[in-house]
Amino acid sequence: MLGTRNNLYQVLIEQGKLSEAVAEIDGFINDAETKGASDTAIYQARFVRARIRKAQAKFDEAISEFREVADHHSATLGENHHITLSTKHELGVALQESKDAAAACHVLRSVYLARSKAQGKDHHETLATRHQLALALQEVGEREEAQAHYRATLKYRSKVLGERHLHTLATRFQLAVLLEESGDLKSAEEEFLNVLIDECSIVGADHPSTLTTRLRLVSYMVLRQQWSKAFEELDRILSARRRIYGSDHPLSRDTEQLIAFLKANCPS
């Protein structure tokens, strides 16, 4: 019975039925506790439930559950066990997505240092945490340290995964964002263009990541007052996002609002 429920909530997650998956996980945990199942199964289910809550933007619930799961793993497996560190990494991401970047920095820095020592600086999990730490540092205004982490992550990801791997491209994109925020618009635009070329080649022009890069480059068209070119690109991005997400998705609505704002403020 427990195995069936476990399989069922995994299937529901794959189908995108997250609320139904949470209900099934709740039932699984209740049955597991009643029948005296192992803590391993229970806390794995709780970890999955926390990830779903994060995906649903229920950050308070997600953070609380990640903390409890991390505390359990720290006590039973050890603070530097890879399962403990994976849980703490997810906690750091949830804190960042909840806009508590300072707390995220604290958690992610500890995970990065532990993973570097245990797995090495070029391990993919270490690099994932280092990239996330750079994001959090960027959000709290520590741009110099963030850039150092981005460049180191880019170095190792390029070496281990290749310069055109999606994870490497994600770091290249964020480094370009940081350059833009620092006022180096020329270098930022050049890197956005390079990322776009690789994304179009690897995942296609209408992939969600590619669309984000394309939207970033629209700002440079606006800066040059290339209004016709900017609106043509925005219309293409909007059409793609509506096709992928639907008209009511926040990304589609945000694109619509940007078009309306620019049309209201561009020279006639």
GROMACS .gro file of C-alpha atoms in nm:
model
  268
    1MET     CA    1   0.000   0.000   0.000
    2LEU     CA    2   0.276   0.246   0.094
    3GLY     CA    3   0.466   0.159  -0.223
    4THR     CA    4   0.154   0.227  -0.429
    5ARG     CA    5   0.099   0.566  -0.266
    6ASN     CA    6   0.464   0.654  -0.319
    7ASN     CA    7   0.438   0.571  -0.687
    8LEU     CA    8   0.109   0.761  -0.716
    9TYR     CA    9   0.239   1.091  -0.582
   10GLN     CA   10   0.543   1.063  -0.809
   11VAL     CA   11   0.312   1.020  -1.109
   12LEU     CA   12   0.099   1.316  -1.000
   13ILE     CA   13   0.409   1.534  -0.977
   14GLU     CA   14   0.516   1.431  -1.327
   15GLN     CA   15   0.167   1.525  -1.452
   16GLY     CA   16   0.192   1.866  -1.287
   17LYS     CA   17  -0.094   1.794  -1.046
   18LEU     CA   18   0.085   1.940  -0.748
   19SER     CA   19  -0.209   1.993  -0.514
   20GLU     CA   20  -0.320   1.634  -0.567
   21ALA     CA   21   0.037   1.518  -0.513
   22VAL     CA   22   0.055   1.700  -0.177
   23ALA     CA   23  -0.271   1.537  -0.066
   24GLU     CA   24  -0.130   1.196  -0.160
   25ILE     CA   25   0.195   1.268   0.024
   26ASP     CA   26  -0.004   1.370   0.332
   27GLY     CA   27  -0.183   1.037   0.317
   28PHE     CA   28   0.143   0.849   0.260
   29ILE     CA   29   0.308   1.013   0.563
   30ASN     CA   30   0.006   0.944   0.783
   31ASP     CA   31   0.000   0.577   0.679
   32ALA     CA   32   0.376   0.544   0.717
   33GLU     CA   33   0.372   0.687   1.070
   34THR     CA   34   0.076   0.468   1.168
   35LYS     CA   35   0.244   0.154   1.038
   36GLY     CA   36   0.582   0.237   1.185
   37ALA     CA   37   0.761   0.276   0.852
   38SER     CA   38   1.123   0.388   0.846
   39ASP     CA   39   1.213   0.752   0.899
   40THR     CA   40   1.393   0.740   0.565
   41ALA     CA   41   1.068   0.701   0.370
   42ILE     CA   42   0.884   0.959   0.580
   43TYR     CA   43   1.150   1.228   0.553
   44GLN     CA   44   1.200   1.166   0.183
   45ALA     CA   45   0.827   1.230   0.136
   46ARG     CA   46   0.849   1.543   0.351
   47PHE     CA   47   1.141   1.667   0.141
   48VAL     CA   48   0.936   1.618  -0.176
   49ARG     CA   49   0.639   1.794  -0.017
   50ALA     CA   50   0.859   2.090   0.073
   51ARG     CA   51   0.984   2.114  -0.286
   52ILE     CA   52   0.624   2.117  -0.412
   53ARG     CA   53   0.533   2.393  -0.168
   54LYS     CA   54   0.831   2.592  -0.294
   55ALA     CA   55   0.714   2.540  -0.653
   56GLN     CA   56   0.369   2.664  -0.546
   57ALA     CA   57   0.531   2.974  -0.391
   58LYS     CA   58   0.414   2.866  -0.043
   59PHE     CA   59   0.749   2.970   0.094
   60ASP     CA   60   0.671   2.982   0.467
   61GLU     CA   61   0.552   2.621   0.460
   62ALA     CA   62   0.840   2.511   0.239
   63ILE     CA   63   1.107   2.679   0.452
   64SER     CA   64   0.966   2.540   0.776
   65GLU     CA   65   0.957   2.187   0.637
   66PHE     CA   66   1.302   2.206   0.481
   67ARG     CA   67   1.440   2.322   0.818
   68GLU     CA   68   1.277   2.032   1.003
   69VAL     CA   69   1.399   1.778   0.749
   70ALA     CA   70   1.750   1.928   0.753
   71ASP     CA   71   1.759   1.917   1.135
   72HIS     CA   72   1.654   1.551   1.131
   73HIS     CA   73   1.919   1.460   0.874
   74SER     CA   74   2.186   1.656   1.062
   75ALA     CA   75   2.105   1.462   1.380
   76THR     CA   76   2.079   1.118   1.220
   77LEU     CA   77   2.318   1.132   0.923
   78GLY     CA   78   2.553   1.416   1.013
   79GLU     CA   79   2.574   1.782   0.914
   80ASN     CA   80   2.797   1.715   0.613
   81HIS     CA   81   2.615   1.410   0.476
   82HIS     CA   82   2.521   1.461   0.112
   83ILE     CA   83   2.149   1.418   0.188
   84THR     CA   84   2.169   1.681   0.463
   85LEU     CA   85   2.352   1.919   0.230
   86SER     CA   86   2.099   1.862  -0.049
   87THR     CA   87   1.819   1.956   0.191
   88LYS     CA   88   2.004   2.266   0.311
   89HIS     CA   89   2.069   2.366  -0.051
   90GLU     CA   90   1.695   2.352  -0.119
   91LEU     CA   91   1.635   2.552   0.199
   92GLY     CA   92   1.873   2.818   0.070
   93VAL     CA   93   1.693   2.833  -0.264
   94ALA     CA   94   1.355   2.863  -0.090
   95LEU     CA   95   1.486   3.147   0.127
   96GLN     CA   96   1.617   3.327  -0.180
   97GLU     CA   97   1.293   3.283  -0.373
   98SER     CA   98   1.104   3.416  -0.070
   99LYS     CA   99   1.318   3.734  -0.101
  100ASP     CA  100   1.522   3.663   0.214
  101ALA     CA  101   1.852   3.679   0.030
  102ALA     CA  102   2.057   3.753   0.342
  103ALA     CA  103   1.943   3.432   0.510
  104ALA     CA  104   1.992   3.246   0.181
  105CYS     CA  105   2.355   3.367   0.166
  106HIS     CA  106   2.422   3.229   0.513
  107VAL     CA  107   2.277   2.885   0.435
  108LEU     CA  108   2.420   2.855   0.084
  109ARG     CA  109   2.768   2.965   0.191
  110SER     CA  110   2.780   2.689   0.453
  111VAL     CA  111   2.660   2.430   0.200
  112TYR     CA  112   2.911   2.549  -0.060
  113LEU     CA  113   3.203   2.525   0.182
  114ALA     CA  114   3.095   2.179   0.300
  115ARG     CA  115   3.045   2.050  -0.054
  116SER     CA  116   3.378   2.195  -0.169
  117LYS     CA  117   3.556   2.009   0.109
  118ALA     CA  118   3.366   1.682   0.071
  119GLN     CA  119   3.315   1.663  -0.307
  120GLY     CA  120   3.560   1.907  -0.460
  121LYS     CA  121   3.521   2.250  -0.620
  122ASP     CA  122   3.444   2.105  -0.963
  123HIS     CA  123   3.167   1.866  -0.853
  124HIS     CA  124   2.833   1.946  -1.017
  125GLU     CA  125   2.653   1.978  -0.681
  126THR     CA  126   2.921   2.214  -0.547
  127LEU     CA  127   2.889   2.425  -0.862
  128ALA     CA  128   2.509   2.432  -0.835
  129THR     CA  129   2.536   2.570  -0.482
  130ARG     CA  130   2.810   2.816  -0.579
  131HIS     CA  131   2.595   2.950  -0.864
  132GLN     CA  132   2.301   2.987  -0.625
  133LEU     CA  133   2.522   3.159  -0.366
  134ALA     CA  134   2.633   3.408  -0.631
  135LEU     CA  135   2.268   3.485  -0.708
  136ALA     CA  136   2.195   3.553  -0.342
  137LEU     CA  137   2.507   3.769  -0.305
  138GLN     CA  138   2.401   3.965  -0.613
  139GLU     CA  139   2.061   4.029  -0.458
  140VAL     CA  140   2.211   4.170  -0.136
  141GLY     CA  141   2.441   4.398  -0.336
  142GLU     CA  142   2.767   4.207  -0.286
  143ARG     CA  143   2.848   4.232  -0.657
  144GLU     CA  144   3.223   4.191  -0.635
  145GLU     CA  145   3.200   3.865  -0.442
  146ALA     CA  146   2.911   3.748  -0.661
  147GLN     CA  147   3.115   3.810  -0.975
  148ALA     CA  148   3.408   3.613  -0.833
  149HIS     CA  149   3.178   3.315  -0.767
  150TYR     CA  150   3.015   3.341  -1.110
  151ARG     CA  151   3.352   3.348  -1.286
  152ALA     CA  152   3.484   3.053  -1.085
  153THR     CA  153   3.163   2.858  -1.148
  154LEU     CA  154   3.184   2.941  -1.517
  155LYS     CA  155   3.545   2.823  -1.529
  156TYR     CA  156   3.466   2.485  -1.376
  157ARG     CA  157   3.137   2.434  -1.560
  158SER     CA  158   3.302   2.513  -1.893
  159LYS     CA  159   3.574   2.262  -1.814
  160VAL     CA  160   3.351   1.984  -1.678
  161LEU     CA  161   3.030   2.034  -1.878
  162GLY     CA  162   3.138   2.242  -2.177
  163GLU     CA  163   3.080   2.606  -2.264
  164ARG     CA  164   2.744   2.535  -2.430
  165HIS     CA  165   2.588   2.315  -2.159
  166LEU     CA  166   2.262   2.459  -2.023
  167HIS     CA  167   2.406   2.493  -1.672
  168THR     CA  168   2.707   2.678  -1.811
  169LEU     CA  169   2.478   2.903  -2.014
  170ALA     CA  170   2.279   2.982  -1.698
  171THR     CA  171   2.597   3.106  -1.530
  172ARG     CA  172   2.700   3.301  -1.839
  173PHE     CA  173   2.355   3.465  -1.845
  174GLN     CA  174   2.373   3.566  -1.478
  175LEU     CA  175   2.723   3.701  -1.519
  176ALA     CA  176   2.590   3.918  -1.802
  177VAL     CA  177   2.309   4.040  -1.575
  178LEU     CA  178   2.567   4.133  -1.312
  179LEU     CA  179   2.779   4.316  -1.569
  180GLU     CA  180   2.469   4.508  -1.677
  181GLU     CA  181   2.383   4.600  -1.318
  182SER     CA  182   2.743   4.718  -1.269
  183GLY     CA  183   2.710   4.954  -1.567
  184ASP     CA  184   2.925   4.761  -1.815
  185LEU     CA  185   2.653   4.756  -2.080
  186LYS     CA  186   2.883   4.682  -2.372
  187SER     CA  187   3.023   4.363  -2.215
  188ALA     CA  188   2.678   4.263  -2.091
  189GLU     CA  189   2.513   4.297  -2.431
  190GLU     CA  190   2.794   4.105  -2.599
  191GLU     CA  191   2.758   3.818  -2.354
  192PHE     CA  192   2.376   3.814  -2.382
  193LEU     CA  193   2.416   3.787  -2.760
  194ASN     CA  194   2.666   3.501  -2.725
  195VAL     CA  195   2.435   3.320  -2.485
  196LEU     CA  196   2.143   3.371  -2.724
  197ILE     CA  197   2.336   3.221  -3.016
  198ASP     CA  198   2.415   2.909  -2.814
  199GLU     CA  199   2.063   2.878  -2.671
  200CYS     CA  200   1.906   2.902  -3.018
  201SER     CA  201   2.144   2.633  -3.139
  202ILE     CA  202   2.091   2.398  -2.845
  203VAL     CA  203   1.729   2.437  -2.731
  204GLY     CA  204   1.571   2.660  -2.997
  205ALA     CA  205   1.458   3.020  -3.027
  206ASP     CA  206   1.133   2.967  -2.834
  207HIS     CA  207   1.269   2.774  -2.536
  208PRO     CA  208   1.178   2.949  -2.208
  209SER     CA  209   1.545   3.025  -2.130
  210THR     CA  210   1.601   3.162  -2.479
  211LEU     CA  211   1.293   3.383  -2.451
  212THR     CA  212   1.431   3.530  -2.127
  213THR     CA  213   1.757   3.616  -2.303
  214ARG     CA  214   1.573   3.762  -2.600
  215LEU     CA  215   1.368   3.979  -2.366
  216ARG     CA  216   1.684   4.101  -2.197
  217LEU     CA  217   1.822   4.212  -2.532
  218VAL     CA  218   1.507   4.413  -2.608
  219SER     CA  219   1.623   4.664  -2.346
  220TYR     CA  220   1.927   4.743  -2.563
  221MET     CA  221   1.700   4.805  -2.862
  222VAL     CA  222   1.501   5.046  -2.645
  223LEU     CA  223   1.819   5.221  -2.531
  224ARG     CA  224   1.902   5.281  -2.898
  225GLN     CA  225   1.542   5.390  -2.960
  226GLN     CA  226   1.497   5.107  -3.213
  227TRP     CA  227   1.125   5.106  -3.135
  228SER     CA  228   1.001   4.916  -3.439
  229LYS     CA  229   1.258   4.642  -3.391
  230ALA     CA  230   1.184   4.622  -3.018
  231PHE     CA  231   0.807   4.591  -3.065
  232GLU     CA  232   0.846   4.327  -3.335
  233GLU     CA  233   1.064   4.119  -3.103
  234LEU     CA  234   0.830   4.169  -2.809
  235ASP     CA  235   0.533   4.054  -3.018
  236ARG     CA  236   0.724   3.737  -3.110
  237ILE     CA  237   0.817   3.675  -2.747
  238LEU     CA  238   0.458   3.731  -2.634
  239SER     CA  239   0.323   3.488  -2.897
  240ALA     CA  240   0.572   3.223  -2.788
  241ARG     CA  241   0.494   3.268  -2.419
  242ARG     CA  242   0.119   3.249  -2.481
  243ARG     CA  243   0.172   2.928  -2.677
  244ILE     CA  244   0.393   2.774  -2.408
  245TYR     CA  245   0.227   2.899  -2.089
  246GLY     CA  246  -0.114   3.033  -2.188
  247SER     CA  247  -0.242   3.390  -2.194
  248ASP     CA  248  -0.308   3.408  -1.819
  249HIS     CA  249   0.039   3.300  -1.707
  250PRO     CA  250   0.237   3.571  -1.519
  251LEU     CA  251   0.514   3.566  -1.781
  252SER     CA  252   0.263   3.630  -2.059
  253ARG     CA  253   0.096   3.906  -1.861
  254ASP     CA  254   0.429   4.066  -1.774
  255THR     CA  255   0.521   4.075  -2.142
  256GLU     CA  256   0.185   4.232  -2.230
  257GLN     CA  257   0.233   4.497  -1.961
  258LEU     CA  258   0.585   4.575  -2.083
  259ILE     CA  259   0.458   4.625  -2.438
  260ALA     CA  260   0.178   4.852  -2.314
  261PHE     CA  261   0.422   5.053  -2.099
  262LEU     CA  262   0.671   5.104  -2.382
  263LYS     CA  263   0.401   5.201  -2.630
  264ALA     CA  264   0.267   5.458  -2.382
  265ASN     CA  265   0.613   5.606  -2.326
  266CYS     CA  266   0.792   5.581  -2.660
  267PRO     CA  267   0.816   5.889  -2.884
  268SER     CA  268   0.525   5.906  -3.126
   0.00000   0.00000   0.00000
